[in-house]
Amino acid sequence: MQGNYFAKRVGQAVLTFFATVTLTFVLYQLMPGGPAQALRNQILSQQMGSSNTISPAQIEQLVENYTNLESDAPIYVQYVQYMSSVFLEFDLGESLYEDASVTSLLAERLPWSMLISVYAMVIGYTVSIVLGAVMAFKEKSRFDSVSSVVVIGLNSTPYYVAGILFIFFFSIRNTIFPTGGRVGLGVEEGFNLAFMQSIALHAALPILSMSVLGLGTALTMRGNSIRVLGEDYLRVAELRGLRNSRIATQYVGRNAILPMYTQFMIGIAGVLSSSVIVEEIFSYPGVGLLVYDAIQVRNYPVLMGSLIVFTLVTIVAILIADLTYGFIDPRISSGGNNE
Amino acid sequence: MSNEQPDDELETLFDADIDREPTPRSQRLKRQFDLYVLAPARVAMTDWRAIVGTAIITMFVLMGTVGVWLVDRPTSGDAPVLAPPFQNPNYILGTDTFGQPIGAQLIHATPDMFRMVFAGAVVSIGFAALVGILSGFLRGSKIDTILMSITDIIITIPGLPLVIVLIAIFQPGDPYVIGVLLGLDNWPGLARTVRSQVLSIREESYVEASQIMGISTGTILRRDVLAQLMPYITVNSALASRRIIFESVGLYFLGILPFTTLNWGVMMNIAYEGNALSKPDMYHFLAFPLLTIFLMSFGLVLFSQGMDSVFNVRLRARHSSTIDDDGGPET
């Protein structure tokens, strides 16, 4: 059963990735006037300043380089070529503006985005799970009602609004954190304390504002814990005289966290997606900012490439979560069906 | 909370049993109104979150309907540039860098906001309910497998980047189109939850009873399943709306969505790009749109929370085991 489940999940992940790449191909085709026309306009507007003219054949060649699409071939040939270059050569095309491949641009930026999203996820979810559990244990107390309002309030604050406020209070009014960038100027790169410190300082505000995204979980956790607290088996556990710590972690905690699993999965995609907005506010040069800059100049290959990579990262993250989930909840791996 | 409810129901049930006459339509409507509108409203009145949430949402609805009609559409040069707030009754919230009253701009941005939210909520909830109910009820069939595979695929594709790519390519200006685009990445998660809800409702004994009695699937879906899902759908439309507001304002704020309509995000963009953060005389230009989004979203979250506690009998009845099982308005 275990192997079957594993195969099914991996198969699904591959299928999903395949679907996404197909989707980007379809999007290229749906561009106003087709990919060739869209890119031709881009190239022409880029060439405006310089005097050298460009022949249609050259444009054709450029379009093919940039997007892996041979625009005069029949659609199905284009599709096969596009898919094979993405899957077999890991080639996502060339950036229209920098002299670099989309793959290398993304590879350079991705670790920085991962840094802030992973920390934001960890901080956001840890805080909200602990907070939610404490709120549930002290249900109807003053602590519960006050923190409920605070959490609802924080949850109503869009992360970009939180970001703006953080910049205002921590960077402009009090210069504790820098307003943007990922490392300070003149900091020597390498494995030294100053460099690490600079990275942490620059990442702190983006991480904080993104972790606001996960805070809604506190209320879900509170609701789940309260529900579990009302169950009969908990009373049985109490009557059996089990230690409180054991009841809290093994009975309440575990059963309250499990239903949040789906939410957590979607959270992975959500945090990564939001990096476009957060990174632009903090001018933090990660993948999000790359996407933002690509939109400004209609750099389609970079846009599509980032969509593919975003999806790939999400798929891998969810796959890992999915496969490890079997260890936490035996019901999932044995049954093989997740309802 | 609902102490009189069971007695009332018991009485009418009893009457109907004795004389076996079909209940007149008006009475049936009245009873349904009582069951689905009045009873939840009565319960809602005891929950401060529902009251405050409804009040805030009502305020925004008034802003978008009566407000637009009362306040003139702002044009640049209406008033002095960057007037501070709370000084002149003609522009209570002050004016922006073009001399447009901020309050009027906020008000005139509301109708398009509602259009966006409406389109997005209809798309996401509609898809989710359709897919979830269908595949939940056809559990194990081929249709279920196909629908769930599609859902799983779309759940994984990161929504915001996809929406951003779509916006970059097509440059939509119509609020309905933007709403639909933003709603598109919202439904798969909901559909999954709706499906599992349907699965658990199916296991309930009364649905089984209906099936044995030979009532058609369509009727069961409508009468038992959909009625059970309504509270869930209500709560989630509020959350979906909030999400669409977050995302659309965010995208307008970044200037990714073309400035075709007045929007709180557009105002924030102009203020932010004008370095409002470091200029005290521009604070209000940035602060009021921020506050507006916060308020609207706060209202929606409170509303959904309040509705959840109204509908979710299990949450409500945890400490009050005296309430009998069908004491709630919906179960």
XYZ file of C-alpha atoms in Angstrom:
670
model
C 0.000 0.000 0.000
C 2.805 2.363 0.972
C 4.551 2.060 -2.381
C 1.314 2.472 -4.240
C 0.565 5.688 -2.433
C 4.047 6.977 -3.086
C 3.769 6.230 -6.806
C 0.367 7.853 -6.997
C 1.565 11.040 -5.318
C 4.699 11.347 -7.438
C 2.679 10.650 -10.559
C 0.250 13.358 -9.602
C 3.086 15.816 -9.018
C 4.584 15.096 -12.442
C 1.172 15.421 -14.060
C 0.621 18.759 -12.336
C 3.948 20.074 -13.531
C 3.190 18.890 -17.036
C -0.148 20.691 -16.905
C 1.513 23.920 -15.801
C 4.067 23.881 -18.580
C 1.257 23.190 -21.034
C -0.601 26.116 -19.536
C 2.325 28.460 -20.135
C 2.476 27.235 -23.715
C -1.225 27.971 -24.127
C -0.705 31.409 -22.591
C 2.043 32.146 -25.101
C -0.356 31.223 -27.877
C -3.143 33.329 -26.383
C -1.056 36.480 -26.321
C -2.582 39.231 -28.378
C -1.351 38.572 -31.896
C 0.438 35.395 -30.857
C 3.863 35.055 -29.258
C 5.755 36.187 -32.339
C 3.758 39.377 -32.673
C 3.921 40.125 -28.944
C 7.662 39.627 -28.903
C 8.176 41.439 -32.181
C 6.587 44.495 -30.643
C 8.856 44.164 -27.640
C 11.971 43.765 -29.757
C 11.011 46.630 -32.047
C 10.357 48.984 -29.174
C 13.707 47.961 -27.737
C 15.419 48.666 -31.057
C 13.825 52.106 -31.378
C 16.778 53.956 -29.905
C 19.458 52.326 -31.980
C 19.721 52.946 -35.689
C 20.335 49.392 -36.873
C 17.266 47.851 -38.460
C 16.316 44.270 -37.931
C 15.040 41.908 -40.603
C 11.957 39.687 -40.178
C 14.131 36.587 -40.384
C 16.275 37.841 -37.548
C 13.174 38.534 -35.488
C 12.011 35.006 -36.165
C 15.335 33.725 -34.917
C 15.184 35.931 -31.836
C 11.647 34.824 -30.989
C 12.776 31.244 -31.186
C 15.753 31.898 -28.909
C 13.766 33.813 -26.366
C 10.767 31.550 -26.024
C 11.700 28.155 -27.456
C 8.855 28.654 -29.915
C 9.287 28.392 -33.625
C 6.417 30.581 -34.583
C 5.904 29.417 -38.167
C 5.773 25.699 -37.366
C 2.406 24.015 -36.806
C 1.070 24.249 -33.251
C 1.636 20.625 -32.297
C 5.269 20.763 -33.425
C 5.713 23.930 -31.397
C 4.151 22.222 -28.426
C 6.454 19.214 -28.614
C 9.476 21.449 -29.052
C 8.472 23.657 -26.170
C 7.819 20.754 -23.830
C 11.028 18.980 -24.758
C 13.152 22.066 -24.243
C 11.612 22.659 -20.800
C 11.675 19.052 -19.641
C 14.766 17.669 -21.321
C 17.042 20.694 -21.507
C 15.670 22.685 -18.557
C 15.695 25.606 -20.912
C 13.115 28.284 -20.133
C 14.221 30.662 -22.855
C 16.253 33.856 -22.737
C 15.489 37.078 -20.932
C 14.560 39.843 -23.351
C 16.557 42.484 -21.531
C 19.486 40.921 -19.747
C 21.898 38.804 -21.687
C 21.130 35.753 -19.591
C 18.984 32.659 -19.678
C 15.808 32.659 -17.618
C 17.026 29.561 -15.784
C 20.198 31.246 -14.548
C 18.343 34.418 -13.544
C 15.881 32.388 -11.500
C 18.533 30.136 -9.995
C 20.411 33.164 -8.725
C 17.316 34.717 -7.113
C 15.475 31.679 -5.827
C 17.520 30.967 -2.651
C 16.844 34.494 -1.374
C 13.116 34.132 -1.846
C 13.177 30.720 -0.229
C 15.013 32.203 2.735
C 12.272 34.681 3.516
C 9.324 32.440 2.639
C 10.526 29.492 4.697
C 11.171 31.643 7.755
C 7.856 33.446 7.277
C 6.014 30.119 7.134
C 7.799 28.708 10.156
C 7.315 31.820 12.277
C 3.724 32.438 11.183
C 2.529 28.891 11.739
C 4.458 28.209 14.951
C 3.206 31.377 16.571
C -0.356 30.774 15.507
C -0.454 27.106 16.531
C 0.901 27.875 19.997
C -1.311 30.932 20.360
C -4.390 29.080 19.144
C -3.818 26.228 21.546
C -3.330 28.549 24.521
C -6.457 30.480 23.523
C -8.441 27.260 23.403
C -7.227 26.121 26.827
C -8.195 29.451 28.322
C -11.439 29.643 26.393
C -13.772 32.470 27.417
C -11.082 34.073 29.581
C -9.968 37.655 29.074
C -6.788 36.449 27.409
C -8.881 34.521 24.903
C -11.155 37.383 23.959
C -8.371 39.977 23.771
C -6.117 37.817 21.634
C -9.056 36.802 19.445
C -9.626 40.438 18.592
C -5.911 41.014 18.060
C -5.628 37.996 15.770
C -8.721 38.980 13.789
C -7.268 42.463 13.486
C -3.894 41.191 12.296
C -5.644 38.809 9.991
C -7.520 41.731 8.458
C -4.292 43.539 7.730
C -3.045 42.704 4.248
C 0.589 41.656 4.418
C 1.606 44.531 2.188
C -0.082 46.981 4.545
C 1.840 45.353 7.390
C 4.958 45.767 5.274
C 4.321 49.476 4.721
C 3.723 49.999 8.429
C 6.869 48.071 9.332
C 8.924 50.222 6.968
C 7.357 53.325 8.434
C 7.950 52.446 12.072
C 11.154 50.434 11.930
C 13.017 51.963 9.017
C 11.906 55.566 8.706
C 10.868 56.713 12.178
C 13.415 54.499 13.924
C 16.260 53.268 11.798
C 16.452 49.773 13.251
C 16.118 47.902 9.987
C 17.129 48.912 6.462
C 14.362 49.879 4.025
C 15.412 47.546 1.232
C 17.994 45.409 -0.469
C 19.280 42.102 0.783
C 22.770 42.975 2.020
C 24.218 46.263 3.189
C 26.587 48.233 0.970
C 30.247 47.474 1.396
C 29.690 44.349 3.420
C 32.208 41.748 2.480
C 30.583 38.654 1.077
C 31.435 35.298 2.557
C 31.155 33.336 5.717
C 31.648 36.141 8.209
C 29.570 37.606 11.001
C 28.981 41.040 9.453
C 27.632 39.489 6.270
C 25.299 37.154 8.155
C 24.086 39.980 10.330
C 23.413 42.141 7.317
C 21.435 39.383 5.647
C 19.357 38.817 8.771
C 18.676 42.529 9.229
C 17.565 42.926 5.632
C 15.382 39.846 5.676
C 13.721 40.581 9.024
C 10.998 42.952 7.853
C 9.966 40.978 4.751
C 9.771 37.841 6.886
C 7.726 39.589 9.552
C 5.240 41.048 7.112
C 4.831 37.748 5.279
C 4.315 35.784 8.467
C 1.202 37.906 9.005
C -0.247 35.715 6.224
C -0.203 32.596 8.370
C -1.746 34.170 11.445
C -5.319 33.318 10.555
C -4.350 29.775 11.435
C -4.440 30.707 15.116
C -8.213 30.913 14.996
C -8.506 27.640 13.115
C -6.229 26.037 15.678
C -8.324 27.509 18.473
C -11.511 26.164 16.914
C -10.005 22.724 16.345
C -8.605 22.525 19.877
C -11.929 23.534 21.383
C -13.646 20.889 19.347
C -11.133 18.257 20.472
C -11.439 19.427 24.071
C -15.131 18.569 23.948
C -14.558 15.011 22.717
C -15.275 12.025 24.901
C -11.891 10.407 24.511
C -10.372 13.396 26.224
C -12.542 12.859 29.245
C -11.506 9.218 29.190
C -7.879 10.292 29.098
C -8.454 12.568 32.061
C -10.196 9.831 33.978
C -7.336 7.499 33.239
C -5.218 10.016 35.111
C -2.808 10.785 32.304
C -0.410 13.652 32.796
C -1.610 17.018 31.530
C 1.411 17.429 29.285
C 0.651 14.143 27.601
C -2.986 15.056 27.095
C -2.026 18.442 25.684
C 0.504 17.201 23.157
C -0.702 13.736 22.211
C -4.441 14.078 22.476
C -5.306 17.688 21.875
C -2.359 18.983 19.876
C -2.132 16.150 17.448
C -5.810 15.923 16.714
C -6.160 19.672 16.401
C -3.218 20.156 14.054
C -4.089 17.367 11.634
C -7.173 18.994 10.099
C -5.087 22.082 9.360
C -2.917 20.112 7.033
C -4.683 21.151 3.827
C -4.539 24.758 4.887
C -0.838 24.395 5.478
C -0.370 22.920 2.019
C -2.127 25.823 0.407
C -0.114 28.128 2.649
C 3.094 26.993 0.959
C 1.809 28.223 -2.368
C 0.388 31.364 -0.797
C 3.567 32.521 0.900
C 5.653 31.948 -2.182
C 3.133 33.756 -4.371
C 3.011 36.766 -2.098
C 6.726 37.264 -2.519
C 5.956 39.278 -5.666
C 4.244 41.972 -3.606
C 6.436 41.789 -0.500
C 9.726 41.799 -2.368
C 8.699 44.820 -4.399
C 7.768 46.777 -1.254
C 11.076 45.970 0.408
C 12.970 46.025 -2.905
C 14.350 42.658 -1.885
C 15.953 41.132 -4.965
C 14.386 37.678 -4.981
C 12.271 35.897 -7.551
C 9.271 38.075 -6.720
C 11.095 41.247 -7.639
C 12.317 39.567 -10.813
C 8.690 38.884 -11.742
C 7.723 42.429 -10.879
C 10.447 43.904 -13.044
C 9.530 41.510 -15.844
C 5.940 42.758 -15.781
C 7.012 46.380 -16.024
C 8.847 45.745 -19.290
C 6.673 42.846 -20.535
C 9.573 40.427 -20.357
C 7.406 37.434 -21.233
C 10.032 34.657 -21.139
C 11.000 35.635 -17.585
C 7.344 35.846 -16.537
C 6.486 32.416 -17.903
C 9.708 30.919 -16.602
C 9.000 32.172 -13.091
C 5.476 30.791 -13.238
C 6.926 27.385 -14.101
C 9.552 27.561 -11.352
C 7.057 28.821 -8.752
C 4.873 25.857 -9.547
C 7.791 23.451 -9.439
C 8.834 24.649 -5.983
C 5.261 24.438 -4.730
C 4.795 20.948 -6.141
C 7.988 19.710 -4.537
C 7.119 21.297 -1.193
C 3.642 19.793 -1.196
C 4.985 16.430 -2.284
C 7.438 16.377 0.603
C 4.730 17.449 3.030
C 2.405 14.841 1.596
C 4.842 11.973 1.851
C 5.957 12.856 5.356
C 2.373 13.324 6.438
C 1.979 9.558 6.396
C 4.369 9.343 9.338
C 2.306 11.769 11.381
C -1.094 10.389 10.547
C -1.116 6.646 9.878
C -4.680 6.813 8.572
C -3.504 8.556 5.425
C -0.728 6.243 4.303
C -2.573 3.018 4.986
C -5.791 4.003 3.287
C -4.179 5.667 0.338
C -7.169 7.927 -0.112
C -7.200 11.317 1.505
C -10.567 12.667 2.332
C -30.432 31.516 22.634
C -32.888 29.266 20.892
C -34.928 28.075 23.784
C -38.291 28.741 22.192
C -37.262 27.228 18.917
C -37.771 23.525 19.691
C -41.138 24.171 21.332
C -42.393 26.096 18.327
C -41.282 23.444 15.947
C -42.688 20.694 18.040
C -46.060 22.381 18.095
C -46.287 22.883 14.342
C -45.025 19.404 13.761
C -47.677 18.096 16.079
C -50.463 20.074 14.411
C -49.474 18.962 10.973
C -49.515 15.404 12.122
C -53.074 15.590 13.404
C -55.072 17.171 10.623
C -52.862 16.040 7.752
C -53.704 19.064 5.690
C -51.023 20.454 3.415
C -49.525 23.558 4.950
C -50.472 26.679 3.016
C -47.719 28.186 0.965
C -47.656 31.420 2.910
C -47.165 29.587 6.154
C -44.505 27.416 4.670
C -42.648 30.490 3.430
C -43.048 32.097 6.821
C -41.683 29.052 8.527
C -38.740 28.860 6.156
C -38.064 32.554 6.635
C -38.131 31.974 10.354
C -35.822 29.004 10.089
C -33.275 30.435 7.699
C -33.331 34.177 8.378
C -34.873 35.031 11.725
C -33.404 32.229 13.780
C -29.836 32.811 12.616
C -30.397 36.539 13.056
C -31.575 35.992 16.628
C -28.548 33.881 17.379
C -26.346 36.401 15.602
C -27.598 39.169 17.863
C -25.929 37.449 20.782
C -22.561 37.390 19.027
C -20.773 40.708 18.960
C -18.638 39.676 16.017
C -21.655 39.127 13.807
C -23.131 42.474 14.865
C -19.973 44.512 14.292
C -19.180 42.670 11.063
C -22.645 43.230 9.662
C -22.517 46.884 10.702
C -19.201 47.463 8.926
C -20.337 45.689 5.769
C -23.600 47.650 5.781
C -21.600 50.851 6.077
C -19.578 49.944 3.001
C -22.695 48.978 1.065
C -24.203 52.351 1.922
C -20.959 54.015 0.852
C -21.102 52.258 -2.498
C -24.771 53.026 -3.153
C -26.046 56.112 -1.351
C -22.562 57.569 -0.858
C -21.784 57.634 -4.558
C -25.022 59.438 -5.156
C -24.507 61.974 -2.353
C -20.867 62.812 -2.979
C -19.672 64.147 -6.327
C -17.030 62.287 -8.251
C -13.742 63.967 -7.385
C -11.808 65.812 -10.045
C -8.369 67.298 -9.694
C -8.282 70.888 -8.547
C -11.482 70.576 -6.522
C -9.722 71.777 -3.445
C -6.295 72.964 -2.323
C -3.481 70.479 -2.734
C -2.652 68.249 0.261
C -5.095 69.819 2.686
C -4.749 68.160 6.093
C -7.628 66.012 7.354
C -10.337 67.090 9.824
C -9.985 70.811 8.964
C -12.577 71.616 6.333
C -16.036 70.005 6.325
C -15.996 69.902 2.510
C -13.110 67.452 2.504
C -13.051 65.913 5.937
C -10.301 63.435 5.141
C -8.128 66.040 3.450
C -7.012 66.133 -0.171
C -4.316 64.475 -2.218
C -1.476 65.852 -4.316
C -3.921 66.735 -7.116
C -6.343 68.519 -4.823
C -8.921 65.747 -4.945
C -10.817 65.095 -1.724
C -9.677 61.735 -0.328
C -13.012 60.828 1.212
C -14.811 61.212 -2.115
C -12.193 59.077 -3.845
C -12.587 56.348 -1.270
C -16.351 56.410 -1.710
C -16.233 56.361 -5.491
C -13.841 53.413 -5.456
C -16.353 51.267 -3.579
C -18.811 50.299 -6.361
C -16.062 48.868 -8.557
C -14.711 47.061 -5.528
C -18.084 45.434 -5.034
C -18.239 44.453 -8.693
C -14.866 42.772 -8.372
C -15.792 41.020 -5.156
C -19.135 39.916 -6.547
C -17.661 38.434 -9.710
C -14.860 36.744 -7.796
C -17.069 35.329 -5.069
C -19.612 34.012 -7.568
C -16.890 32.317 -9.610
C -15.004 30.785 -6.695
C -18.011 29.703 -4.629
C -19.942 28.554 -7.683
C -17.121 26.388 -8.997
C -16.320 25.064 -5.556
C -19.913 24.123 -4.742
C -20.505 22.561 -8.134
C -17.326 20.499 -8.212
C -17.426 19.636 -4.518
C -21.054 18.506 -4.410
C -20.851 16.617 -7.684
C -17.709 14.690 -6.855
C -18.744 14.164 -3.253
C -21.981 12.595 -4.305
C -20.467 10.532 -7.080
C -17.716 9.342 -4.783
C -15.508 6.694 -6.307
C -16.842 7.175 -9.809
C -14.782 8.236 -12.788
C -16.215 11.749 -12.694
C -15.098 12.079 -9.083
C -11.577 10.976 -9.943
C -11.315 13.345 -12.888
C -12.746 16.325 -11.023
C -10.484 15.769 -8.052
C -7.394 15.372 -10.215
C -8.165 18.680 -11.907
C -8.741 20.262 -8.513
C -5.465 18.892 -7.204
C -3.613 20.248 -10.197
C -5.069 23.734 -9.895
C -4.576 23.775 -6.125
C -0.856 23.373 -6.688
C -0.374 26.026 -9.345
C 0.458 29.173 -7.356
C -2.503 31.438 -7.927
C -1.086 34.911 -7.592
C 1.774 34.506 -10.089
C -0.634 32.939 -12.564
C -3.082 35.803 -12.127
C -0.215 38.258 -12.496
C 0.909 36.635 -15.736
C -2.665 36.691 -17.049
C -3.007 40.344 -16.103
C 0.312 41.206 -17.702
C -0.757 39.594 -20.953
C -4.346 40.751 -21.195
C -4.333 44.008 -19.210
C -7.943 43.738 -18.058
C -9.680 46.943 -17.054
C -13.205 45.766 -16.351
C -13.757 45.110 -12.640
C -15.858 42.023 -13.380
C -13.050 40.476 -15.428
C -10.509 41.233 -12.704
C -12.832 39.678 -10.146
C -13.212 36.523 -12.216
C -9.435 36.233 -12.695
C -8.831 36.623 -8.971
C -11.624 34.214 -8.141
C -10.163 31.552 -10.394
C -7.358 30.583 -8.053
C -9.632 30.415 -5.065
C -12.021 27.593 -5.772
C -9.964 24.373 -5.635
C -9.310 24.468 -1.901
C -12.955 25.212 -1.254
C -14.093 22.472 -3.604
C -12.089 19.924 -1.650
C -13.599 21.007 1.629
C -17.106 21.062 0.189
C -16.509 17.545 -1.071
C -15.477 16.258 2.329
C -18.474 18.017 3.862
C -20.756 16.329 1.361
C -19.129 12.994 2.126
C -19.795 13.352 5.830
C -23.360 14.590 5.276
C -23.975 11.567 3.091
C -23.137 9.346 5.999
C -25.761 11.016 8.194
C -28.661 8.793 9.016
C -31.377 11.089 7.683
C -29.807 11.202 4.237
C -29.629 7.449 4.278
C -33.280 7.396 5.311
C -34.204 9.648 2.400
C -32.339 7.341 0.051
C -34.160 4.279 1.357
C -37.450 6.092 1.011
C -36.651 6.441 -2.668
C -36.336 10.203 -2.824
C -34.437 11.254 -5.930
C -30.801 12.237 -5.712
C -31.566 15.738 -6.961
C -34.059 16.345 -4.188
C -31.698 14.990 -1.557
C -28.947 17.216 -2.878
C -31.179 20.249 -2.791
C -33.019 19.609 0.429
C -30.495 17.953 2.681
C -27.019 18.554 1.354
C -27.265 22.107 0.045
C -29.134 23.273 3.120
C -26.354 21.871 5.267
C -23.721 23.500 3.132
C -25.294 26.959 3.121
C -23.678 28.144 6.350
C -20.360 26.885 5.128
C -20.813 28.674 1.824
C -21.835 31.903 3.550
C -18.756 31.896 5.749
C -16.518 31.186 2.812
C -17.986 33.816 0.519
C -17.004 36.373 3.130
C -13.481 34.979 3.243
C -13.259 34.759 -0.538
C -14.369 38.381 -0.774
C -11.683 39.401 1.645
C -9.079 37.595 -0.365
C -10.179 39.240 -3.592
C -10.025 42.655 -1.930
C -6.535 41.912 -0.607
C -5.235 40.762 -3.934
C -6.849 43.353 -6.169
C -5.827 46.235 -3.936
C -2.332 44.745 -3.723
C -2.051 44.485 -7.489
C -3.383 48.011 -7.997
C -0.967 49.211 -5.347
C 1.965 47.710 -7.209
C 0.701 49.147 -10.470
C 0.405 45.700 -12.014
C -3.274 46.198 -12.755
C -3.767 49.103 -15.175
C -5.209 52.217 -13.510
C -8.525 52.072 -15.332
C -10.668 52.647 -12.295
C -10.543 54.504 -9.025
C -9.323 52.097 -6.392
C -7.904 52.210 -2.886
C -4.828 50.451 -4.230
C -4.378 53.121 -6.911
C -4.527 55.830 -4.249
C -1.987 53.963 -2.162
C 0.251 53.597 -5.186
C 0.199 57.317 -5.949
C 0.839 58.190 -2.327
C 3.570 55.586 -1.870
C 5.334 56.514 -5.089
C 5.186 60.140 -3.912
C 7.198 59.080 -0.857
C 4.290 59.605 1.489
C 6.079 57.538 4.136
C 8.701 60.193 4.750
C 6.536 63.302 4.242
C 4.313 64.107 7.231
C 1.966 66.303 5.161
C 1.188 63.301 2.959
C 0.560 60.781 5.756
C -3.203 61.040 5.493
C -3.125 60.368 1.741
C -1.651 56.929 2.421
C -3.250 56.285 5.786
C -6.924 56.557 4.853
C -6.903 54.008 2.005
C -4.936 51.661 4.268
C -7.489 52.127 6.998
C -10.353 51.550 4.571
C -9.009 48.194 3.388
C -8.324 47.186 6.944
C -11.867 48.105 8.014
C -13.551 46.337 5.151
C -11.506 43.220 5.652
C -12.022 43.392 9.423
C -15.767 43.570 8.811
C -15.718 40.571 6.505
C -13.601 38.467 8.866
C -15.799 39.346 11.837
C -18.888 38.571 9.795
C -17.586 35.181 8.730
C -16.491 34.395 12.286
C -19.826 35.455 13.665
C -21.708 33.415 11.094
C -19.512 30.450 11.861
C -20.422 30.575 15.517
C -24.082 31.023 14.564
C -24.159 28.066 12.242
C -21.600 25.774 13.765
C -23.595 24.070 16.455
C -20.646 22.068 17.645
C -18.648 25.202 18.353
C -21.597 26.795 20.087
C -22.789 23.894 22.142
C -19.546 22.684 23.566
C -20.260 23.739 27.126
C -24.017 23.605 26.945
C -24.854 19.977 26.701
C -28.424 20.798 27.647
C -29.188 22.013 24.144
C -30.653 19.056 22.374
C -29.418 17.945 19.034
C -31.833 19.742 16.742
C -31.933 22.926 18.758
C -29.785 24.798 16.269
C -31.232 26.648 13.329
C -29.549 24.516 10.730
C -28.986 20.997 11.934
